[in-house]
Backbone as CSV, one residue per row, in Angstrom:
resi,resn,N_x,N_y,N_z,CA_x,CA_y,CA_z,C_x,C_y,C_z
1,MET,114.558,61.539,82.219,114.452,61.904,83.631,113.739,63.252,83.741
2,ALA,112.682,63.301,84.533,111.944,64.540,84.719,112.714,65.484,85.620
3,THR,112.593,66.776,85.352,113.219,67.791,86.183,112.164,68.804,86.612
4,THR,112.466,69.580,87.608,111.563,70.619,88.093,112.229,71.965,87.908
5,PRO,111.543,72.957,87.303,112.169,74.254,87.060,112.387,75.022,88.353
6,HIS,113.314,75.980,88.294,113.572,76.830,89.446,112.350,77.679,89.752
7,ASP,112.004,77.823,91.015,110.854,78.613,91.438,111.300,80.027,91.805
8,PRO,110.824,81.055,91.115,111.110,82.420,91.557,110.512,82.650,92.935
9,ALA,111.049,83.602,93.654,110.596,83.846,95.024,109.126,84.207,95.088
10,THR,108.601,84.811,94.018,107.212,85.247,94.027,106.240,84.195,93.503
11,ALA,106.750,83.079,93.041,105.892,82.060,92.440,105.317,81.132,93.500
12,LEU,104.203,80.517,93.170,103.634,79.507,94.048,104.552,78.292,94.085
13,PRO,104.624,77.605,95.213,105.477,76.410,95.279,104.869,75.257,94.496
14,GLY,105.743,74.345,94.053,105.276,73.157,93.354,105.135,73.391,91.867
15,ARG,105.663,72.481,91.077,105.554,72.550,89.627,105.404,71.130,89.082
16,PRO,104.651,70.964,88.002,104.663,69.667,87.339,106.065,69.365,86.829
17,PRO,106.439,68.098,86.733,107.758,67.757,86.185,107.864,68.170,84.720
18,VAL,109.059,68.521,84.289,109.303,68.926,82.912,109.772,67.703,82.117
19,VAL,109.102,67.432,81.008,109.433,66.280,80.161,109.415,66.730,78.702
20,ASP,109.817,65.847,77.803,109.728,66.179,76.384,108.301,65.941,75.892
21,LEU,107.991,66.447,74.689,106.625,66.402,74.179,106.094,64.976,74.032
22,PRO,106.875,64.003,73.490,106.342,62.638,73.391,105.972,62.048,74.757
23,THR,106.796,62.334,75.786,106.480,61.824,77.122,105.202,62.464,77.651
24,TRP,105.068,63.791,77.424,103.832,64.474,77.842,102.630,63.896,77.112
25,GLN,102.767,63.648,75.792,101.642,63.155,75.006,101.217,61.772,75.479
26,ALA,102.188,60.931,75.852,101.845,59.597,76.340,101.042,59.688,77.636
27,ALA,101.457,60.581,78.538,100.727,60.755,79.796,99.349,61.350,79.539
28,ARG,99.301,62.265,78.606,98.006,62.879,78.271,97.055,61.854,77.669
29,ASP,97.548,61.005,76.803,96.720,59.967,76.193,96.193,58.995,77.242
30,GLU,97.017,58.695,78.232,96.579,57.788,79.304,95.448,58.428,80.113
31,LEU,95.601,59.701,80.408,94.548,60.404,81.141,93.273,60.512,80.310
32,LEU,93.425,60.687,79.003,92.274,60.848,78.127,91.345,59.639,78.192
33,VAL,91.897,58.456,78.353,91.071,57.249,78.464,90.117,57.379,79.650
34,ARG,90.646,57.866,80.774,89.811,58.036,81.959,88.812,59.174,81.776
35,GLU,89.248,60.258,81.108,88.330,61.373,80.871,87.165,60.949,79.991
36,LYS,87.442,60.143,78.968,86.367,59.676,78.089,85.397,58.772,78.842
37,ALA,85.924,57.943,79.739,85.057,57.090,80.551,84.170,57.943,81.454
38,HIS,84.754,59.014,82.006,83.995,59.938,82.844,82.889,60.612,82.033
39,THR,83.202,61.008,80.806,82.207,61.630,79.940,81.070,60.672,79.640
40,ARG,81.414,59.428,79.308,80.376,58.444,78.993,79.504,58.151,80.201
41,GLU,80.103,58.121,81.410,79.306,57.916,82.615,78.375,59.104,82.844
42,GLY,78.861,60.312,82.548,77.996,61.479,82.642,76.818,61.396,81.683
43,ASP,77.075,60.893,80.468,75.995,60.699,79.500,74.976,59.689,80.021
44,ALA,75.475,58.640,80.655,74.578,57.614,81.195,73.724,58.180,82.324
45,LEU,74.325,59.026,83.172,73.558,59.652,84.245,72.492,60.590,83.671
46,ALA,72.843,61.329,82.626,71.868,62.211,81.994,70.690,61.416,81.433
47,ALA,70.978,60.236,80.908,69.903,59.381,80.394,68.966,58.946,81.514
48,VAL,69.530,58.676,82.684,68.699,58.312,83.833,67.849,59.500,84.275
49,ARG,68.437,60.703,84.266,67.674,61.901,84.635,66.469,62.074,83.717
50,ARG,66.654,61.806,82.429,65.550,61.973,81.492,64.421,60.989,81.767
51,ARG,64.715,59.936,82.506,63.714,58.914,82.812,63.114,59.059,84.211
52,LEU,63.511,60.114,84.937,62.914,60.342,86.245,61.417,60.608,86.108
53,PRO,60.620,60.172,87.082,59.206,60.573,87.088,59.100,62.056,87.410
54,MET,57.904,62.611,87.311,57.730,64.024,87.617,56.524,64.222,88.526
55,VAL,56.481,65.408,89.143,55.435,65.719,90.114,54.636,66.909,89.609
56,GLU,53.315,66.753,89.507,52.478,67.871,89.094,52.189,68.781,90.287
57,PHE,52.147,70.070,90.028,51.803,71.038,91.065,51.001,72.163,90.426
58,ASP,50.501,73.053,91.245,49.654,74.141,90.773,50.506,75.214,90.107
59,GLY,50.471,75.276,88.808,51.268,76.247,88.072,50.693,77.649,88.097
60,THR,49.509,77.813,88.680,48.928,79.156,88.758,49.365,79.899,90.021
61,VAL,50.152,79.227,90.893,50.628,79.891,92.097,51.412,81.136,91.697
62,GLU,51.225,82.221,92.436,51.812,83.488,92.038,53.186,83.723,92.660
63,VAL,54.076,84.258,91.855,55.380,84.729,92.299,55.450,86.211,91.945
64,VAL,56.374,86.938,92.549,56.429,88.385,92.347,57.714,88.761,91.624
65,GLY,57.550,89.467,90.507,58.695,89.912,89.733,58.621,91.389,89.430
66,ALA,59.367,91.809,88.430,59.442,93.228,88.082,58.093,93.789,87.660
67,GLU,57.210,92.942,87.133,55.882,93.376,86.693,54.804,93.095,87.733
68,GLY,55.221,92.749,88.947,54.256,92.445,89.994,53.960,90.955,90.059
69,PRO,52.874,90.558,90.728,52.539,89.132,90.845,52.173,88.534,89.490
70,VAL,52.729,87.361,89.211,52.421,86.635,87.978,52.304,85.153,88.311
71,PRO,51.526,84.388,87.550,51.474,82.947,87.778,52.807,82.305,87.404
72,PHE,53.171,81.253,88.127,54.436,80.583,87.860,54.547,80.156,86.396
73,LEU,53.438,79.799,85.780,53.480,79.364,84.382,54.060,80.437,83.458
74,ASP,53.966,81.705,83.855,54.519,82.766,83.015,56.035,82.684,82.901
75,LEU,56.688,82.050,83.876,58.146,81.967,83.857,58.650,81.124,82.697
76,PHE,57.778,80.279,82.143,58.173,79.461,80.992,58.306,80.307,79.732
77,GLN,57.729,81.501,79.738,57.807,82.428,78.594,57.365,81.767,77.292
78,GLY,56.342,80.933,77.398,55.807,80.259,76.226,56.541,79.004,75.820
79,ARG,57.637,78.680,76.516,58.399,77.476,76.191,57.928,76.313,77.059
80,GLU,58.375,75.106,76.729,57.920,73.919,77.446,58.785,73.586,78.653
81,GLU,60.044,74.025,78.640,60.947,73.672,79.728,61.465,74.925,80.434
82,LEU,61.772,74.752,81.719,62.236,75.870,82.534,63.283,75.366,83.520
83,VAL,64.389,76.078,83.594,65.410,75.844,84.610,65.427,77.052,85.529
84,VAL,65.410,76.820,86.843,65.502,77.932,87.772,66.657,77.684,88.725
85,TYR,67.259,78.783,89.166,68.208,78.701,90.257,67.564,79.357,91.462
86,LYS,67.514,78.641,92.572,66.909,79.147,93.801,67.997,79.797,94.658
87,HIS,68.005,81.105,94.640,69.039,81.912,95.274,68.723,82.105,96.756
88,MET,69.628,81.714,97.632,69.429,81.925,99.062,69.343,83.414,99.369
89,TRP,68.667,83.763,100.471,68.460,85.171,100.766,68.545,85.432,102.263
90,TYR,69.212,86.530,102.613,69.306,86.982,103.996,68.540,88.294,104.128
91,ASP,67.410,88.255,104.797,66.585,89.454,104.943,67.372,90.591,105.590
92,GLY,67.282,91.774,104.986,67.890,92.958,105.571,69.386,93.057,105.443
93,ALA,70.023,92.093,104.814,71.481,92.124,104.685,71.895,93.150,103.637
94,PRO,73.093,93.733,103.775,73.605,94.601,102.710,73.822,93.783,101.448
95,HIS,73.828,94.464,100.321,73.986,93.738,99.056,75.221,92.841,99.064
96,GLN,76.331,93.384,99.593,77.562,92.593,99.596,77.510,91.462,100.614
97,GLY,76.448,91.405,101.410,76.317,90.361,102.416,75.403,89.229,102.013
98,GLN,74.877,89.265,100.793,74.045,88.148,100.345,74.917,86.914,100.067
99,CYS,74.264,85.782,99.893,74.952,84.491,99.806,76.068,84.501,98.761
100,GLU,77.307,84.227,99.203,78.447,84.245,98.299,78.342,83.165,97.227
101,GLY,77.922,81.958,97.644,77.829,80.856,96.686,76.781,81.110,95.632
102,CYS,75.617,81.604,96.051,74.554,81.895,95.094,74.947,83.052,94.187
103,THR,75.627,84.059,94.758,76.099,85.172,93.949,77.042,84.676,92.860
104,MET,77.982,83.827,93.262,78.951,83.302,92.307,78.265,82.475,91.226
105,THR,77.342,81.621,91.627,76.657,80.751,90.670,75.821,81.566,89.689
106,THR,75.014,82.464,90.201,74.099,83.238,89.356,74.849,84.143,88.394
107,TRP,75.983,84.694,88.858,76.759,85.596,88.008,77.221,84.901,86.734
108,GLN,77.480,83.620,86.798,78.048,82.908,85.653,77.002,82.406,84.668
109,LEU,75.739,82.732,84.903,74.701,82.360,83.944,73.803,83.569,83.676
110,ARG,74.454,84.691,83.352,73.693,85.904,83.076,73.096,85.891,81.671
111,ASP,73.739,85.200,80.738,73.259,85.140,79.355,72.777,83.721,79.081
112,THR,71.469,83.578,78.885,70.894,82.233,78.692,70.325,82.066,77.288
113,VAL,70.902,82.789,76.336,70.368,82.770,74.979,70.420,81.371,74.367
114,TYR,71.436,80.588,74.711,71.521,79.252,74.124,70.517,78.287,74.744
115,LEU,70.148,78.523,76.008,69.055,77.746,76.581,67.750,78.079,75.854
116,ALA,67.505,79.354,75.654,66.281,79.770,74.967,66.218,79.207,73.556
117,ALA,67.365,79.160,72.876,67.402,78.621,71.518,67.019,77.150,71.490
118,ARG,67.219,76.470,72.608,66.860,75.050,72.713,65.463,74.869,73.304
119,GLY,64.751,75.976,73.514,63.396,75.886,74.030,63.308,75.801,75.536
120,VAL,64.363,76.296,76.230,64.403,76.237,77.684,64.527,77.650,78.239
121,SER,63.605,78.038,79.114,63.672,79.341,79.773,64.460,79.222,81.067
122,PHE,64.901,80.374,81.583,65.675,80.400,82.825,65.193,81.551,83.689
123,ALA,65.150,81.327,84.994,64.774,82.376,85.944,65.465,82.110,87.266
124,VAL,65.575,83.160,88.071,66.129,83.050,89.416,64.997,83.293,90.409
125,LEU,64.857,82.400,91.374,63.862,82.524,92.427,64.564,82.755,93.756
126,THR,63.951,83.509,94.637,64.510,83.715,95.964,63.398,84.041,96.937
127,THR,63.645,83.840,98.208,62.628,84.077,99.231,62.634,85.513,99.745
128,GLY,63.506,86.351,99.258,63.551,87.738,99.701,62.290,88.500,99.325
129,ALA,61.958,89.523,100.110,60.851,90.405,99.757,61.223,91.161,98.479
130,TRP,60.272,91.335,97.569,60.600,91.870,96.258,61.318,93.226,96.283
131,PRO,60.933,94.191,97.126,61.678,95.461,97.105,63.174,95.285,97.373
132,GLU,63.539,94.406,98.302,64.965,94.154,98.566,65.600,93.426,97.401
133,VAL,64.875,92.459,96.851,65.409,91.691,95.721,65.650,92.603,94.524
134,ALA,64.692,93.464,94.224,64.821,94.355,93.071,66.035,95.266,93.212
135,ALA,66.266,95.797,94.424,67.423,96.659,94.645,68.725,95.885,94.463
136,TYR,68.744,94.647,94.921,69.937,93.812,94.797,70.222,93.482,93.334
137,VAL,69.189,93.123,92.587,69.360,92.790,91.166,69.906,93.994,90.409
138,GLU,69.386,95.189,90.713,69.891,96.401,90.063,71.345,96.647,90.439
139,PHE,71.667,96.472,91.711,73.038,96.670,92.191,74.020,95.750,91.470
140,MET,73.625,94.480,91.315,74.508,93.514,90.680,74.555,93.655,89.158
141,GLY,73.522,94.227,88.567,73.480,94.322,87.113,73.061,93.032,86.448
142,TYR,72.286,92.215,87.155,71.832,90.948,86.581,70.840,91.196,85.445
143,SER,70.904,90.347,84.433,69.988,90.458,83.305,68.927,89.362,83.306
144,GLN,69.064,88.347,84.164,68.069,87.286,84.197,66.772,87.781,84.842
145,PRO,65.651,87.155,84.532,64.423,87.483,85.263,64.479,86.885,86.674
146,TRP,64.217,87.726,87.669,64.197,87.324,89.070,62.775,87.401,89.596
147,TYR,62.475,86.520,90.562,61.155,86.501,91.179,61.281,86.172,92.661
148,SER,60.422,86.813,93.436,60.320,86.482,94.854,59.294,85.372,95.033
149,VAL,59.692,84.332,95.770,58.773,83.231,96.080,58.535,83.181,97.588
150,ARG,58.553,84.355,98.197,58.338,84.461,99.636,56.978,83.864,100.003
151,ASP,56.987,82.984,100.983,55.775,82.324,101.491,55.124,81.400,100.470
152,VAL,55.823,81.075,99.394,55.303,80.129,98.404,55.822,78.733,98.757
153,ALA,54.940,77.749,98.698,55.302,76.383,99.076,56.145,75.710,97.995
154,GLU,56.812,74.619,98.378,57.524,73.805,97.404,56.516,73.226,96.393
155,PRO,56.956,72.910,95.168,58.345,72.973,94.701,58.770,74.321,94.125
156,VAL,57.850,75.296,94.057,58.235,76.606,93.545,59.077,77.344,94.572
157,GLY,58.590,77.396,95.826,59.345,78.007,96.901,60.099,76.960,97.685
158,GLY,60.084,77.105,99.003,60.768,76.132,99.849,62.234,76.445,100.036
159,GLU,63.028,75.415,100.215,64.451,75.584,100.493,65.187,76.117,99.271
160,MET,66.092,77.065,99.521,66.852,77.669,98.433,68.218,77.001,98.272
161,GLY,68.981,77.462,97.285,70.286,76.880,97.000,70.201,75.703,96.045
162,TYR,69.121,75.597,95.321,68.889,74.460,94.428,68.835,74.893,92.965
163,LEU,69.257,73.995,92.096,69.040,74.091,90.660,67.889,73.143,90.344
164,THR,66.819,73.671,89.764,65.581,72.905,89.625,65.046,73.021,88.205
165,CYS,64.482,71.934,87.702,63.946,71.908,86.339,62.448,71.602,86.367
166,PHE,61.736,72.255,85.448,60.294,72.096,85.357,59.896,71.855,83.901
167,LEU,58.736,71.223,83.735,58.171,70.960,82.406,56.745,71.480,82.388
168,ARG,56.360,72.072,81.270,54.992,72.560,81.101,54.286,71.759,80.015
169,ASP,53.054,71.423,80.281,52.204,70.762,79.293,50.899,71.535,79.257
170,GLY,50.816,72.506,78.362,49.642,73.367,78.329,49.584,74.214,79.594
171,ASP,48.477,74.061,80.347,48.337,74.808,81.593,48.695,73.961,82.807
172,ARG,49.423,72.876,82.587,49.868,72.010,83.669,51.380,72.173,83.856
173,ALA,51.824,72.150,85.111,53.244,72.328,85.429,53.740,71.135,86.241
174,PHE,55.004,70.748,85.989,55.561,69.561,86.630,56.998,69.833,87.083
175,LEU,57.334,69.341,88.251,58.717,69.310,88.730,59.378,68.064,88.171
176,THR,60.549,68.218,87.533,61.222,67.065,86.937,62.564,66.729,87.578
177,TYR,63.260,67.734,88.129,64.610,67.471,88.648,65.009,68.577,89.604
178,ALA,65.833,68.246,90.593,66.399,69.243,91.502,67.714,68.717,92.057
179,THR,68.654,69.630,92.264,69.937,69.257,92.856,70.463,70.440,93.650
180,THR,71.403,70.184,94.538,71.998,71.250,95.331,73.444,70.917,95.627
181,GLY,74.106,71.722,96.457,75.512,71.481,96.774,76.353,71.465,95.517
182,ARG,77.218,70.482,95.399,78.081,70.406,94.221,77.321,70.025,92.959
183,GLY,76.070,69.627,93.126,75.240,69.390,91.951,74.984,70.655,91.158
184,ASN,75.178,71.828,91.795,74.997,73.102,91.105,76.215,73.507,90.276
185,GLU,77.309,72.789,90.393,78.558,73.215,89.760,78.496,73.383,88.242
186,PRO,77.673,72.620,87.501,77.651,72.852,86.049,77.290,74.275,85.659
187,VAL,76.567,74.993,86.518,76.235,76.382,86.212,77.484,77.259,86.271
188,ALA,78.420,76.916,87.139,79.622,77.717,87.360,80.774,77.160,86.521
189,GLY,80.877,77.644,85.304,81.880,77.096,84.389,83.309,77.298,84.845
190,SER,83.552,78.289,85.716,84.919,78.517,86.166,85.471,77.325,86.927
191,PHE,84.603,76.561,87.608,85.082,75.382,88.329,85.733,74.382,87.374
192,GLY,85.053,74.102,86.262,85.583,73.139,85.303,86.911,73.579,84.725
193,LEU,87.063,74.882,84.500,88.330,75.384,83.977,89.424,75.302,85.026
194,LEU,89.121,75.686,86.281,90.121,75.601,87.342,90.575,74.164,87.558
195,ASP,89.666,73.209,87.413,90.014,71.806,87.604,91.003,71.304,86.553
196,ARG,91.179,72.065,85.481,92.110,71.672,84.425,93.454,72.387,84.532
197,THR,93.607,73.257,85.511,94.870,73.971,85.692,95.754,73.237,86.706
198,PRO,97.066,73.476,86.690,97.960,72.770,87.614,97.601,72.955,89.084
199,TYR,97.170,74.159,89.473,96.898,74.416,90.891,95.434,74.247,91.265
200,GLY,94.572,73.946,90.308,93.182,73.661,90.606,92.467,74.825,91.269
201,ARG,91.576,74.501,92.184,90.784,75.531,92.871,91.516,76.114,94.076
202,GLY,92.593,75.506,94.464,93.329,75.987,95.624,92.616,75.704,96.933
203,GLU,91.778,74.663,96.954,90.999,74.351,98.145,91.578,73.138,98.871
204,ALA,91.368,73.107,100.178,92.039,72.123,101.031,91.648,70.690,100.723
205,TRP,90.440,70.458,100.248,89.966,69.090,100.035,90.581,68.433,98.798
206,GLU,91.192,69.222,97.907,91.713,68.676,96.652,92.934,67.786,96.883
207,ASP,93.054,66.754,96.093,94.217,65.873,96.102,95.307,66.540,95.266
208,LYS,96.366,66.971,95.934,97.451,67.698,95.257,98.782,66.990,95.481
209,PRO,99.737,67.151,94.557,101.064,66.572,94.765,101.764,67.188,95.969
210,ALA,102.693,66.468,96.524,103.495,67.001,97.630,104.227,68.248,97.165
211,GLY,104.271,69.261,98.028,104.969,70.493,97.706,104.108,71.544,97.040
212,TRP,102.852,71.189,96.718,101.943,72.155,96.099,101.486,73.173,97.152
213,PRO,100.972,74.326,96.728,100.479,75.295,97.712,99.447,74.652,98.635
214,GLU,99.497,75.006,99.901,98.536,74.462,100.858,97.138,74.970,100.522
215,GLY,96.187,74.065,100.468,94.826,74.453,100.132,94.155,75.233,101.247
216,ARG,93.204,76.048,100.862,92.452,76.852,101.822,91.008,76.377,101.851
217,HIS,90.180,77.029,102.672,88.795,76.607,102.789,88.083,76.780,101.446
218,ALA,87.035,76.004,101.247,86.297,76.069,99.992,85.802,77.479,99.736
219,CYS,85.865,77.896,98.501,85.380,79.190,97.995,86.082,80.383,98.627
220,TRP,87.335,80.207,99.059,88.061,81.295,99.714,88.241,82.508,98.819
221,TYR,88.235,82.326,97.526,88.524,83.416,96.596,87.258,84.086,96.062
222,TRP,86.103,83.745,96.571,84.865,84.317,96.053,84.633,85.739,96.532
223,ARG,85.272,86.109,97.645,85.102,87.462,98.172,86.464,88.149,98.230
224,THR,86.501,89.433,97.886,87.747,90.204,97.958,87.461,91.601,98.500
225,ASP,88.544,92.286,98.890,88.405,93.696,99.213,88.594,94.506,97.932
226,ALA,88.641,95.821,98.057,88.730,96.685,96.882,90.020,96.495,96.104
227,ASP,91.063,95.966,96.757,92.347,95.738,96.098,92.433,94.366,95.452
228,GLY,91.363,93.587,95.547,91.367,92.261,94.957,91.952,91.192,95.851
229,THR,92.221,91.509,97.107,92.765,90.537,98.048,91.635,89.702,98.635
230,ALA,91.769,88.384,98.539,90.727,87.494,99.044,90.566,87.666,100.546
231,THR,89.367,87.954,100.982,89.079,88.109,102.402,87.588,87.965,102.626
232,TRP,87.236,87.485,103.824,85.824,87.385,104.178,85.498,88.361,105.301
233,GLY,86.288,89.405,105.426,86.082,90.388,106.468,85.045,91.424,106.086
234,PRO,84.870,92.423,106.944,83.830,93.433,106.719,84.079,94.339,105.523
235,THR,85.285,94.349,104.973,85.576,95.182,103.801,85.422,94.419,102.495
236,SER,84.918,93.192,102.568,84.870,92.362,101.360,83.489,92.353,100.727
237,ARG,83.488,92.022,99.463,82.267,91.797,98.700,82.479,90.566,97.823
238,PRO,81.401,89.894,97.387,81.552,88.920,96.313,82.239,89.591,95.121
239,VAL,83.159,88.910,94.509,84.053,89.493,93.503,83.349,90.337,92.440
240,PRO,82.250,89.883,91.819,81.682,90.698,90.734,81.105,92.016,91.198
241,GLN,80.859,92.178,92.481,80.304,93.438,92.945,81.321,94.575,92.887
242,TRP,82.592,94.254,92.726,83.594,95.319,92.546,83.662,95.771,91.092
243,THR,83.195,94.951,90.182,83.354,95.253,88.762,82.047,95.669,88.102
244,ARG,80.969,95.721,88.858,79.698,96.130,88.268,79.807,97.586,87.800
245,PRO,78.993,97.996,86.825,79.044,99.387,86.352,78.793,100.368,87.493
246,GLY,79.666,101.353,87.613,79.499,102.385,88.617,79.953,102.008,90.008
247,ALA,80.563,100.851,90.177,80.988,100.419,91.504,82.136,101.283,91.997
248,THR,82.170,101.519,93.290,83.285,102.222,93.925,83.704,101.423,95.141
249,PRO,84.894,101.663,95.679,85.324,100.934,96.874,84.553,101.290,98.134
250,VAL,83.728,102.349,98.083,83.022,102.801,99.270,81.869,101.854,99.580
251,GLN,81.691,101.524,100.861,80.593,100.671,101.267,79.734,101.405,102.284
252,THR,78.444,101.276,102.123,77.501,101.818,103.075,76.666,100.659,103.585
253,LEU,76.909,100.237,104.798,76.256,99.034,105.304,74.908,99.367,105.928
254,GLY,74.020,99.918,105.121,72.674,100.193,105.594,71.829,98.944,105.560
255,ARG,70.597,99.069,106.018,69.726,97.903,106.080,69.542,97.266,104.716
256,HIS,69.398,98.093,103.704,69.158,97.557,102.384,70.430,97.530,101.548
257,GLY,71.591,97.605,102.198,72.825,97.350,101.489,73.506,98.588,100.964
258,SER,74.635,98.312,100.281,75.445,99.382,99.741,74.876,99.839,98.414
259,HIS,74.713,101.129,98.251,74.270,101.685,96.971,75.352,102.571,96.386
260,SER,76.619,102.321,96.801,77.724,103.129,96.288,78.013,102.787,94.844
């Protein structure tokens, strides 16, 4: 017979039932069958992605980065494949006011050494004017190469919030894949880990047992105040902006953001 442990007053409501190890292992083994099927379906989808057609475009179109205007082909850094994240941008917004979702996604892929080892380069594109973008990148402490694609047509520019893949063949460039929304989740490894915890992401859309904490709006925990309290008010920032080198709780909401 399963039992539920006593909940301290400070604990979240709801607990998984307590069972002995053999009972837990049997339930875990049953779930594993479904997890393996999910993995195999993911492999099958990846195989379909590899068979998608591709679109050729002008790889000499210029984007603007730390070294000034460069042809898009330079983003491959001599490699054949390129993954980019298209970061949404709000002109003139303070640094802490830039897109929370893009901030969260980009923060979790600061080190792309294993992509490079596999022959894949990575870059972040955004429609912001380069002076604002450069200040924001410095503020956040990002290590990825960033580029402004302001006024650049698709597939290099265009709508932001996408994870996009490109292939190079000599001096020819091709669009091979693009996704957005929850399709971007593989970049954010914290989602996969939260999905394996008892309380999950804590979001309202999740299927939770009766008695579990009531879910909140999606991404409610991405912004906090200086005390770490989740809030989307004027005192909040995307979480990593509190932990960047030299960060202080002081905010200066100037046109080009907080430089505290």
